[in-house]
mmCIF file of C-alpha atoms in Angstrom:
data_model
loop_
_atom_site.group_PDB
_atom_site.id
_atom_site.type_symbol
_atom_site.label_atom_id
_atom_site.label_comp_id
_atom_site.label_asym_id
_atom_site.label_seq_id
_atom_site.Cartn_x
_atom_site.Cartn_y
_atom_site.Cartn_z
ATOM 1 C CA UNK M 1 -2.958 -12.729 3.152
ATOM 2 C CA UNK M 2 -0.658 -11.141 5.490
ATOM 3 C CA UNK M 3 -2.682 -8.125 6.468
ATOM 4 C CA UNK M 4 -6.000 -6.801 5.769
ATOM 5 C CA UNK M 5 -6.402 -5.737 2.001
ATOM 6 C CA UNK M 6 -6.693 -1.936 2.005
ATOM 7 C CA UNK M 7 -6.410 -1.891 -2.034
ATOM 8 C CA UNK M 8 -9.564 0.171 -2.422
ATOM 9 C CA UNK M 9 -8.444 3.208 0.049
ATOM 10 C CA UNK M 10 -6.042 3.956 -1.908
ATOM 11 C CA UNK M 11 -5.355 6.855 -4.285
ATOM 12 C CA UNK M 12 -1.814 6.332 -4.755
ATOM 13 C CA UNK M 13 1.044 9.284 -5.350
ATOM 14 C CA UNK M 14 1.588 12.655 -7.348
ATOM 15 C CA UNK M 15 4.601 14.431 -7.120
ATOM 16 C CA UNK M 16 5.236 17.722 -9.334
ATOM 17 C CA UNK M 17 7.868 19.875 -9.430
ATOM 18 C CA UNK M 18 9.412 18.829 -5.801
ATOM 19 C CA UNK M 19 12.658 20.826 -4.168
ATOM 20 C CA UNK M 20 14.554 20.659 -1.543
ATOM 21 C CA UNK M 21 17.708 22.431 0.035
ATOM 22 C CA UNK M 22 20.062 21.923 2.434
ATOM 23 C CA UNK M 23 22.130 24.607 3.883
ATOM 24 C CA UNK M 24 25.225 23.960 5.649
ATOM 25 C CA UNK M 25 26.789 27.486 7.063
ATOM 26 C CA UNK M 26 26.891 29.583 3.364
ATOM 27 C CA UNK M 27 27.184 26.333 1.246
ATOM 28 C CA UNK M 28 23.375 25.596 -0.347
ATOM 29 C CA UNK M 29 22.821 22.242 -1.460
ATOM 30 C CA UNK M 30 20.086 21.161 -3.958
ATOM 31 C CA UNK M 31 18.836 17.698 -3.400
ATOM 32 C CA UNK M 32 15.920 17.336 -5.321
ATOM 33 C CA UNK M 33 15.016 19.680 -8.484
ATOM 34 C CA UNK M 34 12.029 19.479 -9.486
ATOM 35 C CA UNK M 35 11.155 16.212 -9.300
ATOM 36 C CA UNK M 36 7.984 14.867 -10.876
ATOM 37 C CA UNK M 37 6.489 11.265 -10.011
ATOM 38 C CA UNK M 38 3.357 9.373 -10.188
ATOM 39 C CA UNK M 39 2.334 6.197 -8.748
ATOM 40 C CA UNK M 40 -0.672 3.890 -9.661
ATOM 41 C CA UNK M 41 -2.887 2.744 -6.627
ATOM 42 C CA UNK M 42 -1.397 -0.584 -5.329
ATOM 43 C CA UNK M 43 1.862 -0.450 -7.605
ATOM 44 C CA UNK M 44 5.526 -1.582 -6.203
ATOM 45 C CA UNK M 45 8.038 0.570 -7.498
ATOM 46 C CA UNK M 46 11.875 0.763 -6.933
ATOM 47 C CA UNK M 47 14.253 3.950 -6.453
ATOM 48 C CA UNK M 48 17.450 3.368 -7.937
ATOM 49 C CA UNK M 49 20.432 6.197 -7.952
ATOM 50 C CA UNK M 50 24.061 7.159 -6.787
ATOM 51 C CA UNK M 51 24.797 8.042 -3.321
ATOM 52 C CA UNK M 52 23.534 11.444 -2.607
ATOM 53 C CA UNK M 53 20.909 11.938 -5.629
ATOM 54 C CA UNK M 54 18.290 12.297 -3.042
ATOM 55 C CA UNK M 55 16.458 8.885 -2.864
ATOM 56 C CA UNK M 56 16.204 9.216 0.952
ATOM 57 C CA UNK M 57 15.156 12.850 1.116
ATOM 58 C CA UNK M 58 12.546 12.086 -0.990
ATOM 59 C CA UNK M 59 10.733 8.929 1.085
ATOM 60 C CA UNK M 60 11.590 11.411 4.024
ATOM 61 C CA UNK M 61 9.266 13.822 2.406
ATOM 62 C CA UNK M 62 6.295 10.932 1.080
ATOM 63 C CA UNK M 63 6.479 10.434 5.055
ATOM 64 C CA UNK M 64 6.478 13.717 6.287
ATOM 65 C CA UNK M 65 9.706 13.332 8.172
ATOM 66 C CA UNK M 66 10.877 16.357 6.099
ATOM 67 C CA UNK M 67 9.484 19.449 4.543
ATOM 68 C CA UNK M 68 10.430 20.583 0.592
ATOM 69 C CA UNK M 69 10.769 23.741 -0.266
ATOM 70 C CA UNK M 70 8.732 23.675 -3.387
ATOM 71 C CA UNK M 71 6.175 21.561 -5.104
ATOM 72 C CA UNK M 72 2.870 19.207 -4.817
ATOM 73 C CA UNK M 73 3.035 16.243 -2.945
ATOM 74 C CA UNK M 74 -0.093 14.018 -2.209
ATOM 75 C CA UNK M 75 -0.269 10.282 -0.846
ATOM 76 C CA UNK M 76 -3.607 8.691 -0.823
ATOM 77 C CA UNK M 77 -5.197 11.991 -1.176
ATOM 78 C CA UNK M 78 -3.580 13.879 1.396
ATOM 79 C CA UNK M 79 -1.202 16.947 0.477
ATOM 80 C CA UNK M 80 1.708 16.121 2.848
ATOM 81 C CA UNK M 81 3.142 20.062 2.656
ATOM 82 C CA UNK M 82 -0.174 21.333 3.971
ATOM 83 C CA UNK M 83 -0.334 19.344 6.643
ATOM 84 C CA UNK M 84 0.199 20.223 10.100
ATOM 85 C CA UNK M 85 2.824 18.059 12.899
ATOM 86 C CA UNK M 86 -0.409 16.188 14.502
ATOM 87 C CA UNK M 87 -1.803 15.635 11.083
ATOM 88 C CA UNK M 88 1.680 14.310 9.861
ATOM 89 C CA UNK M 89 1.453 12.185 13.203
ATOM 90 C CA UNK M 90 -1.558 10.724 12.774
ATOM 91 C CA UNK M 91 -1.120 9.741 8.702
ATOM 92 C CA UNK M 92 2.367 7.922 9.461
ATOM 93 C CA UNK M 93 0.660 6.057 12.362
ATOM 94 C CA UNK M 94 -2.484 4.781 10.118
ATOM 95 C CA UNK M 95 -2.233 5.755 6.699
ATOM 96 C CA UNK M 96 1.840 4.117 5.622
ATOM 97 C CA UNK M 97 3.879 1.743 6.740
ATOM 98 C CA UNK M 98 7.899 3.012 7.571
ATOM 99 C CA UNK M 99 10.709 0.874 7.036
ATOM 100 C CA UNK M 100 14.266 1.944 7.434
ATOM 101 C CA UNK M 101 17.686 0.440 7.124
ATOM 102 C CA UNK M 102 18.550 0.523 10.977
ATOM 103 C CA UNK M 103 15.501 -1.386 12.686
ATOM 104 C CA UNK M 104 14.955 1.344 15.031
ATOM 105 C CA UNK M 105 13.537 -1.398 17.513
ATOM 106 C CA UNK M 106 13.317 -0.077 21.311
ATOM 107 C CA UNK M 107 15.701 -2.575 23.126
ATOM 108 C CA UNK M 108 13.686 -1.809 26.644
ATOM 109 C CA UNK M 109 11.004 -3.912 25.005
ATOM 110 C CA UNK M 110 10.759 -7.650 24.027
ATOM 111 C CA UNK M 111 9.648 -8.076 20.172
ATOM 112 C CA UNK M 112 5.552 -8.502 20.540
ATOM 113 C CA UNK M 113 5.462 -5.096 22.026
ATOM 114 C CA UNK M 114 8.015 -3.356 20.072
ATOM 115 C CA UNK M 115 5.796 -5.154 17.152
ATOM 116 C CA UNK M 116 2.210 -3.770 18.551
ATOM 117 C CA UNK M 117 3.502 -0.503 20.112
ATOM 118 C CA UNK M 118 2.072 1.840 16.831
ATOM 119 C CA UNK M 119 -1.431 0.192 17.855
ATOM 120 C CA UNK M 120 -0.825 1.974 21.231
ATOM 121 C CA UNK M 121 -0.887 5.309 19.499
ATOM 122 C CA UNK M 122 -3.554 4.667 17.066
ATOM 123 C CA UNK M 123 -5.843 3.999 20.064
ATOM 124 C CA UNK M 124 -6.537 0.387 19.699
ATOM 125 C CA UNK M 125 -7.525 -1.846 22.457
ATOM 126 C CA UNK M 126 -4.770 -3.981 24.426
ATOM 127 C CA UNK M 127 -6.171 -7.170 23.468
ATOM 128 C CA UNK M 128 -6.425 -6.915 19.589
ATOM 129 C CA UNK M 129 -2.935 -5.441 19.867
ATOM 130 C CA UNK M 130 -1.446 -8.729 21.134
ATOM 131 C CA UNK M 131 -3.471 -10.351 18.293
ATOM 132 C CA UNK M 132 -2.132 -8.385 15.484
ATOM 133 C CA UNK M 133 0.900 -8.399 16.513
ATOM 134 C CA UNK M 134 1.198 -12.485 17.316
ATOM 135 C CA UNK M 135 -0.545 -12.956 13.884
ATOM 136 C CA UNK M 136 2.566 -10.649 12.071
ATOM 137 C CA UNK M 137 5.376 -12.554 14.324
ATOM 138 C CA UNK M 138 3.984 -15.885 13.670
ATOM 139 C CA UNK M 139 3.559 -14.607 9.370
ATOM 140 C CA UNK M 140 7.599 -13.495 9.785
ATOM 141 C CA UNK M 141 8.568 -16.444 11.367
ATOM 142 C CA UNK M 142 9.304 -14.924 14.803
ATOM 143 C CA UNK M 143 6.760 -16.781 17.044
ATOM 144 C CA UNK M 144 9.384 -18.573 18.887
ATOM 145 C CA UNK M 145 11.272 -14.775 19.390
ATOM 146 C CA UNK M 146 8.201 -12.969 20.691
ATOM 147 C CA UNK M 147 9.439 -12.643 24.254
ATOM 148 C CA UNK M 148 13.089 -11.494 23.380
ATOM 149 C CA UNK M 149 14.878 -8.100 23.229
ATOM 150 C CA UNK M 150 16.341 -6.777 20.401
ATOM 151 C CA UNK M 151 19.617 -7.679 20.922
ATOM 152 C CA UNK M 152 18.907 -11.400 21.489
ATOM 153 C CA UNK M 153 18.140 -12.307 17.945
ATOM 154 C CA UNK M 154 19.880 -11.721 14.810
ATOM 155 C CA UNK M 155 19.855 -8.734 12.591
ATOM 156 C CA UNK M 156 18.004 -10.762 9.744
ATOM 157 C CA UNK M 157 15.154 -11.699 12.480
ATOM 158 C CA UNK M 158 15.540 -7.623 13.534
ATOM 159 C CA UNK M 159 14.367 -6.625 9.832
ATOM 160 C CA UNK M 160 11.543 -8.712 10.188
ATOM 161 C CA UNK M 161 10.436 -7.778 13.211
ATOM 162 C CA UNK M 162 10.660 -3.882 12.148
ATOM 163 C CA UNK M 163 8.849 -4.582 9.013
ATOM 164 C CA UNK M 164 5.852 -6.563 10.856
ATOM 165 C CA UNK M 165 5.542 -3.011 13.324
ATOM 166 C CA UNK M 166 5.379 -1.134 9.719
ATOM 167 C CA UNK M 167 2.062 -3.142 9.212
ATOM 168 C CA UNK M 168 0.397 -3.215 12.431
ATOM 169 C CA UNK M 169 -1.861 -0.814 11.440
ATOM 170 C CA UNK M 170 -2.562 -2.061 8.255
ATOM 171 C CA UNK M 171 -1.390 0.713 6.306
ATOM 172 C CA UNK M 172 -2.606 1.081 2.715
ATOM 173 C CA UNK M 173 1.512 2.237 1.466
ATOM 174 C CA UNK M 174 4.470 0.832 2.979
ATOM 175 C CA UNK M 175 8.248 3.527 1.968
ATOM 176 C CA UNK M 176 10.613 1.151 2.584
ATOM 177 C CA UNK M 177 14.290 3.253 2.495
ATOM 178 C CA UNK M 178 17.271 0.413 1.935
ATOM 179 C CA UNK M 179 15.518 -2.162 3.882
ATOM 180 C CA UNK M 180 17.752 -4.750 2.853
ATOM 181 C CA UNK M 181 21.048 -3.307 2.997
ATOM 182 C CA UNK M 182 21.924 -5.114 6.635
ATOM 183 C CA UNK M 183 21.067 -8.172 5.231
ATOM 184 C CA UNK M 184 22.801 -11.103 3.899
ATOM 185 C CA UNK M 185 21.509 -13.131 1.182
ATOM 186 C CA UNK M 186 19.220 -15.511 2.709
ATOM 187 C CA UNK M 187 17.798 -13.041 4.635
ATOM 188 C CA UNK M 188 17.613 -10.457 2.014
ATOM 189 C CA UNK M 189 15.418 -13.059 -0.512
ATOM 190 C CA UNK M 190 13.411 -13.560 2.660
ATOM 191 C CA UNK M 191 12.171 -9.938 2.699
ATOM 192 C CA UNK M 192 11.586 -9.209 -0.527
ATOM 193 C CA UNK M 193 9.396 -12.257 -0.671
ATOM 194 C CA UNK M 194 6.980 -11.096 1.976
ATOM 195 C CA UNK M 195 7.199 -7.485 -0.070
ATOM 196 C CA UNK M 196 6.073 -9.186 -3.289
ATOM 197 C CA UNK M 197 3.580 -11.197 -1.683
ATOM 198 C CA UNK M 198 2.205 -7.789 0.330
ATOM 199 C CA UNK M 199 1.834 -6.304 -2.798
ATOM 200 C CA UNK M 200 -0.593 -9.153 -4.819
ATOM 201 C CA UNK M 201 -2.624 -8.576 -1.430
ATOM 202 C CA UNK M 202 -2.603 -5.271 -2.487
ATOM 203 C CA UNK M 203 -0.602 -2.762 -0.915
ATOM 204 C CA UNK M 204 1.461 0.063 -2.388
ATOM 205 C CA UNK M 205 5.065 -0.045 -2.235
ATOM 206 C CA UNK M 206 7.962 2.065 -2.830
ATOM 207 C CA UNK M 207 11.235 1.231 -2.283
ATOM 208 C CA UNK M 208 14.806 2.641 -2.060
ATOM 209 C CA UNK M 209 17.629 0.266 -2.885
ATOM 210 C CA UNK M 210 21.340 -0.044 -4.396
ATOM 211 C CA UNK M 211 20.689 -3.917 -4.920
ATOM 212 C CA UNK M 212 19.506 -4.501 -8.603
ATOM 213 C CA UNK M 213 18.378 -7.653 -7.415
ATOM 214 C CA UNK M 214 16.445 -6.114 -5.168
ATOM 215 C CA UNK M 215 14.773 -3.687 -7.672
ATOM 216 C CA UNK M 216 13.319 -6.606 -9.614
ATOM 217 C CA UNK M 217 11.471 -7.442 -7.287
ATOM 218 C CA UNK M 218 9.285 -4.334 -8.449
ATOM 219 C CA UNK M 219 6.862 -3.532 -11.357
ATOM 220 C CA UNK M 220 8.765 -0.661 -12.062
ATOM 221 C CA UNK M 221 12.524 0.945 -11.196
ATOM 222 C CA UNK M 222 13.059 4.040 -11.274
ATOM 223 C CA UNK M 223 16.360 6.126 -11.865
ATOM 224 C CA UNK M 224 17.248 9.206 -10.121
ATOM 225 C CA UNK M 225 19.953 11.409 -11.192
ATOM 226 C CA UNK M 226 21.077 15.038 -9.503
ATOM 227 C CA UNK M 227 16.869 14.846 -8.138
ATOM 228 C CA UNK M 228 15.297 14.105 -10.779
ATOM 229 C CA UNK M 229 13.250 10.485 -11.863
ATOM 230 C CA UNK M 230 15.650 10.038 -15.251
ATOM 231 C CA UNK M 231 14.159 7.041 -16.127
ATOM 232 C CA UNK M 232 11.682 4.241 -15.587
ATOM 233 C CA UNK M 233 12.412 0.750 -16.177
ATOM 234 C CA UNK M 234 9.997 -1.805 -16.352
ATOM 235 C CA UNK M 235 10.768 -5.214 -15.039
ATOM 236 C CA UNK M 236 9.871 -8.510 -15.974
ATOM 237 C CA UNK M 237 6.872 -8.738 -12.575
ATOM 238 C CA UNK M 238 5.201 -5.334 -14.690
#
Protein backbone atom coordinates (compact mmCIF):
# COMPACT_ATOMS: atom_id res chain seq x y z
CA UNK A 1 0.00 0.00 0.00
CA UNK A 2 1.39 3.27 -0.81
CA UNK A 3 -0.31 5.38 1.81
CA UNK A 4 -2.57 4.84 4.61
CA UNK A 5 -6.11 3.60 3.43
CA UNK A 6 -8.53 6.45 4.17
CA UNK A 7 -11.45 4.53 2.14
CA UNK A 8 -13.89 4.79 5.03
CA UNK A 9 -13.62 8.82 5.51
CA UNK A 10 -14.85 9.28 2.61
CA UNK A 11 -18.19 10.58 1.32
CA UNK A 12 -17.23 11.22 -2.10
CA UNK A 13 -18.68 14.26 -4.53
CA UNK A 14 -22.07 16.07 -5.47
CA UNK A 15 -22.15 18.67 -7.82
CA UNK A 16 -25.63 20.33 -8.95
CA UNK A 17 -26.29 22.92 -11.05
CA UNK A 18 -22.54 24.52 -10.95
CA UNK A 19 -21.65 28.09 -12.86
CA UNK A 20 -19.08 30.00 -13.40
CA UNK A 21 -18.13 33.33 -15.28
CA UNK A 22 -15.38 35.02 -16.37
CA UNK A 23 -15.39 38.61 -17.22
CA UNK A 24 -12.82 40.13 -19.27
CA UNK A 25 -13.51 44.17 -19.59
CA UNK A 26 -17.50 43.96 -21.05
CA UNK A 27 -16.98 40.45 -22.66
CA UNK A 28 -18.77 37.67 -20.08
CA UNK A 29 -17.68 34.29 -20.50
CA UNK A 30 -19.62 31.18 -19.32
CA UNK A 31 -17.43 28.31 -18.40
CA UNK A 32 -19.44 25.98 -16.70
CA UNK A 33 -23.47 25.86 -17.00
CA UNK A 34 -24.92 24.10 -14.82
CA UNK A 35 -23.02 21.33 -14.38
CA UNK A 36 -24.24 18.32 -12.43
CA UNK A 37 -21.81 15.42 -11.17
CA UNK A 38 -21.65 12.71 -8.71
CA UNK A 39 -18.93 10.60 -7.57
CA UNK A 40 -19.02 7.24 -5.60
CA UNK A 41 -16.70 7.08 -2.43
CA UNK A 42 -13.28 5.70 -3.60
CA UNK A 43 -14.13 5.83 -7.49
CA UNK A 44 -11.38 7.00 -10.26
CA UNK A 45 -12.95 8.94 -12.79
CA UNK A 46 -11.58 10.78 -15.92
CA UNK A 47 -12.52 14.37 -17.42
CA UNK A 48 -12.36 14.33 -20.99
CA UNK A 49 -13.27 17.61 -23.28
CA UNK A 50 -11.99 20.28 -25.87
CA UNK A 51 -9.77 23.01 -24.88
CA UNK A 52 -11.69 25.56 -23.01
CA UNK A 53 -14.96 23.44 -21.95
CA UNK A 54 -14.00 24.09 -18.44
CA UNK A 55 -12.29 20.85 -17.16
CA UNK A 56 -9.75 22.96 -15.21
CA UNK A 57 -12.15 25.49 -13.75
CA UNK A 58 -13.97 22.87 -12.46
CA UNK A 59 -11.00 20.81 -10.33
CA UNK A 60 -10.12 24.55 -9.47
CA UNK A 61 -13.45 24.76 -7.82
CA UNK A 62 -13.48 20.74 -6.14
CA UNK A 63 -10.19 22.45 -4.60
CA UNK A 64 -11.30 25.64 -3.64
CA UNK A 65 -8.77 27.48 -5.72
CA UNK A 66 -11.83 29.20 -7.30
CA UNK A 67 -15.27 30.31 -6.36
CA UNK A 68 -18.62 29.52 -8.80
CA UNK A 69 -21.10 31.66 -9.08
CA UNK A 70 -23.93 29.28 -8.66
CA UNK A 71 -24.61 25.82 -7.42
CA UNK A 72 -23.88 22.93 -4.66
CA UNK A 73 -20.63 21.64 -4.35
CA UNK A 74 -19.59 19.13 -1.53
CA UNK A 75 -16.34 16.86 -1.24
CA UNK A 76 -16.28 14.41 1.53
CA UNK A 77 -19.01 16.22 3.20
CA UNK A 78 -17.82 19.59 3.14
CA UNK A 79 -19.72 22.38 1.01
CA UNK A 80 -16.65 24.01 -0.63
CA UNK A 81 -18.81 27.51 -1.48
CA UNK A 82 -19.55 27.95 2.20
CA UNK A 83 -16.41 27.71 3.28
CA UNK A 84 -14.25 30.35 4.44
CA UNK A 85 -10.12 31.06 3.08
CA UNK A 86 -8.69 29.24 6.42
CA UNK A 87 -11.26 26.55 6.07
CA UNK A 88 -10.37 26.17 2.27
CA UNK A 89 -6.67 26.14 3.68
CA UNK A 90 -6.93 23.68 5.98
CA UNK A 91 -9.20 21.00 3.67
CA UNK A 92 -6.55 21.24 0.68
CA UNK A 93 -3.74 20.65 3.24
CA UNK A 94 -5.49 17.36 4.88
CA UNK A 95 -8.54 16.47 3.27
CA UNK A 96 -7.19 16.13 -1.03
CA UNK A 97 -4.34 15.60 -2.65
CA UNK A 98 -3.38 18.48 -5.69
CA UNK A 99 -1.67 17.57 -8.69
CA UNK A 100 -1.04 19.90 -11.54
CA UNK A 101 0.61 19.82 -14.90
CA UNK A 102 3.65 22.17 -13.95
CA UNK A 103 5.23 20.44 -10.73
CA UNK A 104 5.12 23.56 -8.86
CA UNK A 105 8.24 22.18 -6.85
CA UNK A 106 10.17 25.06 -4.81
CA UNK A 107 13.71 24.91 -6.44
CA UNK A 108 15.27 26.57 -3.00
CA UNK A 109 14.60 23.12 -1.61
CA UNK A 110 16.11 19.62 -2.30
CA UNK A 111 13.22 16.91 -3.07
CA UNK A 112 12.61 15.27 0.67
CA UNK A 113 11.58 18.65 1.84
CA UNK A 114 9.79 19.94 -1.07
CA UNK A 115 8.12 16.24 -0.62
CA UNK A 116 7.30 16.72 3.36
CA UNK A 117 6.80 20.53 3.32
CA UNK A 118 2.54 20.16 3.43
CA UNK A 119 3.33 18.12 6.79
CA UNK A 120 4.89 21.45 7.97
CA UNK A 121 1.55 23.14 7.68
CA UNK A 122 -0.60 20.43 8.89
CA UNK A 123 1.38 20.60 12.16
CA UNK A 124 3.14 17.35 12.16
CA UNK A 125 6.27 16.65 13.98
CA UNK A 126 9.80 17.00 12.13
CA UNK A 127 10.67 13.52 12.55
CA UNK A 128 7.58 11.65 11.09
CA UNK A 129 7.85 14.21 8.30
CA UNK A 130 11.23 12.84 7.12
CA UNK A 131 9.56 9.39 7.46
CA UNK A 132 6.65 9.98 5.27
CA UNK A 133 8.27 11.60 3.04
CA UNK A 134 11.46 8.94 2.61
CA UNK A 135 8.73 6.18 2.58
CA UNK A 136 6.84 8.19 -0.69
CA UNK A 137 10.46 8.88 -2.43
CA UNK A 138 11.64 5.45 -1.91
CA UNK A 139 7.56 4.09 -3.27
CA UNK A 140 8.32 6.65 -6.53
CA UNK A 141 11.57 5.51 -7.07
CA UNK A 142 13.37 8.72 -6.01
CA UNK A 143 15.46 7.48 -2.99
CA UNK A 144 18.65 7.99 -4.73
CA UNK A 145 17.22 11.89 -5.71
CA UNK A 146 16.21 12.84 -2.18
CA UNK A 147 18.98 15.36 -1.66
CA UNK A 148 18.65 17.15 -5.14
CA UNK A 149 16.95 20.36 -6.36
CA UNK A 150 14.46 20.49 -8.75
CA UNK A 151 16.32 21.25 -11.54
CA UNK A 152 18.83 18.38 -11.13
CA UNK A 153 16.56 15.59 -12.13
CA UNK A 154 14.37 15.08 -14.99
CA UNK A 155 10.89 16.26 -15.57
CA UNK A 156 9.52 12.55 -15.44
CA UNK A 157 11.32 12.18 -11.82
CA UNK A 158 9.70 16.03 -11.18
CA UNK A 159 6.02 14.49 -11.65
CA UNK A 160 6.78 12.02 -9.25
CA UNK A 161 8.12 13.88 -6.81
CA UNK A 162 5.01 16.45 -6.99
CA UNK A 163 2.62 13.65 -6.86
CA UNK A 164 4.36 11.95 -3.63
CA UNK A 165 3.91 15.86 -1.82
CA UNK A 166 0.05 15.42 -3.03
CA UNK A 167 -0.02 12.39 -0.56
CA UNK A 168 1.93 13.37 2.33
CA UNK A 169 -0.90 13.91 4.20
CA UNK A 170 -2.68 11.05 3.26
CA UNK A 171 -5.50 12.65 1.71
CA UNK A 172 -8.71 10.66 1.24
CA UNK A 173 -9.19 12.42 -2.82
CA UNK A 174 -6.38 13.18 -4.95
CA UNK A 175 -7.73 16.15 -8.42
CA UNK A 176 -5.15 15.48 -10.54
CA UNK A 177 -5.48 18.41 -13.58
CA UNK A 178 -3.31 17.00 -16.83
CA UNK A 179 -0.78 15.35 -14.74
CA UNK A 180 0.67 13.63 -17.51
CA UNK A 181 0.82 16.03 -20.19
CA UNK A 182 4.85 16.80 -19.58
CA UNK A 183 5.46 13.39 -19.83
CA UNK A 184 6.76 11.06 -22.33
CA UNK A 185 5.64 7.62 -22.64
CA UNK A 186 7.59 5.71 -20.24
CA UNK A 187 7.10 8.10 -17.81
CA UNK A 188 3.52 8.70 -18.48
CA UNK A 189 2.65 4.59 -17.98
CA UNK A 190 4.73 5.08 -14.86
CA UNK A 191 2.19 7.47 -13.28
CA UNK A 192 -0.81 6.18 -14.09
CA UNK A 193 0.35 2.93 -12.60
CA UNK A 194 0.91 4.30 -9.14
CA UNK A 195 -2.76 6.15 -9.78
CA UNK A 196 -4.40 2.77 -10.42
CA UNK A 197 -2.68 1.11 -7.75
CA UNK A 198 -3.67 4.29 -5.21
CA UNK A 199 -7.00 3.72 -6.07
CA UNK A 200 -7.41 -0.42 -5.17
CA UNK A 201 -5.84 1.02 -1.80
CA UNK A 202 -8.64 3.06 -1.87
CA UNK A 203 -8.47 6.55 -2.63
CA UNK A 204 -10.71 8.75 -4.76
CA UNK A 205 -9.52 10.06 -7.90
CA UNK A 206 -10.45 12.45 -10.47
CA UNK A 207 -8.62 13.28 -13.24
CA UNK A 208 -8.32 15.80 -16.13
CA UNK A 209 -6.68 14.56 -19.30
CA UNK A 210 -6.56 14.90 -23.31
CA UNK A 211 -4.75 11.38 -23.45
CA UNK A 212 -7.44 8.62 -24.10
CA UNK A 213 -4.94 6.36 -22.97
CA UNK A 214 -4.77 7.99 -20.07
CA UNK A 215 -8.58 7.99 -19.39
CA UNK A 216 -8.62 4.20 -19.33
CA UNK A 217 -6.91 4.06 -16.76
CA UNK A 218 -10.29 5.09 -14.94
CA UNK A 219 -13.60 3.34 -13.97
CA UNK A 220 -15.36 5.92 -15.61
CA UNK A 221 -14.65 8.98 -18.36
CA UNK A 222 -16.46 11.55 -18.48
CA UNK A 223 -17.26 14.07 -21.41
CA UNK A 224 -17.61 17.69 -21.04
CA UNK A 225 -19.00 19.84 -23.63
CA UNK A 226 -19.67 23.94 -23.42
CA UNK A 227 -19.73 22.95 -19.11
CA UNK A 228 -21.66 20.45 -18.97
CA UNK A 229 -20.80 16.33 -18.10
CA UNK A 230 -22.36 15.13 -21.78
CA UNK A 231 -21.58 11.81 -21.23
CA UNK A 232 -20.15 9.00 -19.14
CA UNK A 233 -18.24 6.25 -20.49
CA UNK A 234 -17.47 3.29 -18.75
CA UNK A 235 -14.19 1.58 -19.28
CA UNK A 236 -13.11 -1.79 -19.32
CA UNK A 237 -11.30 -1.33 -15.18
CA UNK A 238 -15.42 -0.37 -14.20
Amino acid sequence: MLIQNRGNEQKGISIKGLKKSFRTGTVCTEVLRGLDLEMAPGAFYAIMGSSGCGKSTLLNILCGLERADEGICTVNGNQIQQMKPQELACYRNREIGIVFQGFYLDETRNLIDNVSMPCGYAGIPAKERKQRAKYLLETFGLAEQQKKRPSQISGGQQQRAAIARALINRPGILFADEPTGNLDEENTKLVMQLFAKLHRDGMGILLVTHDAAVASYAQKILIMEEGRIREAVKTKTE
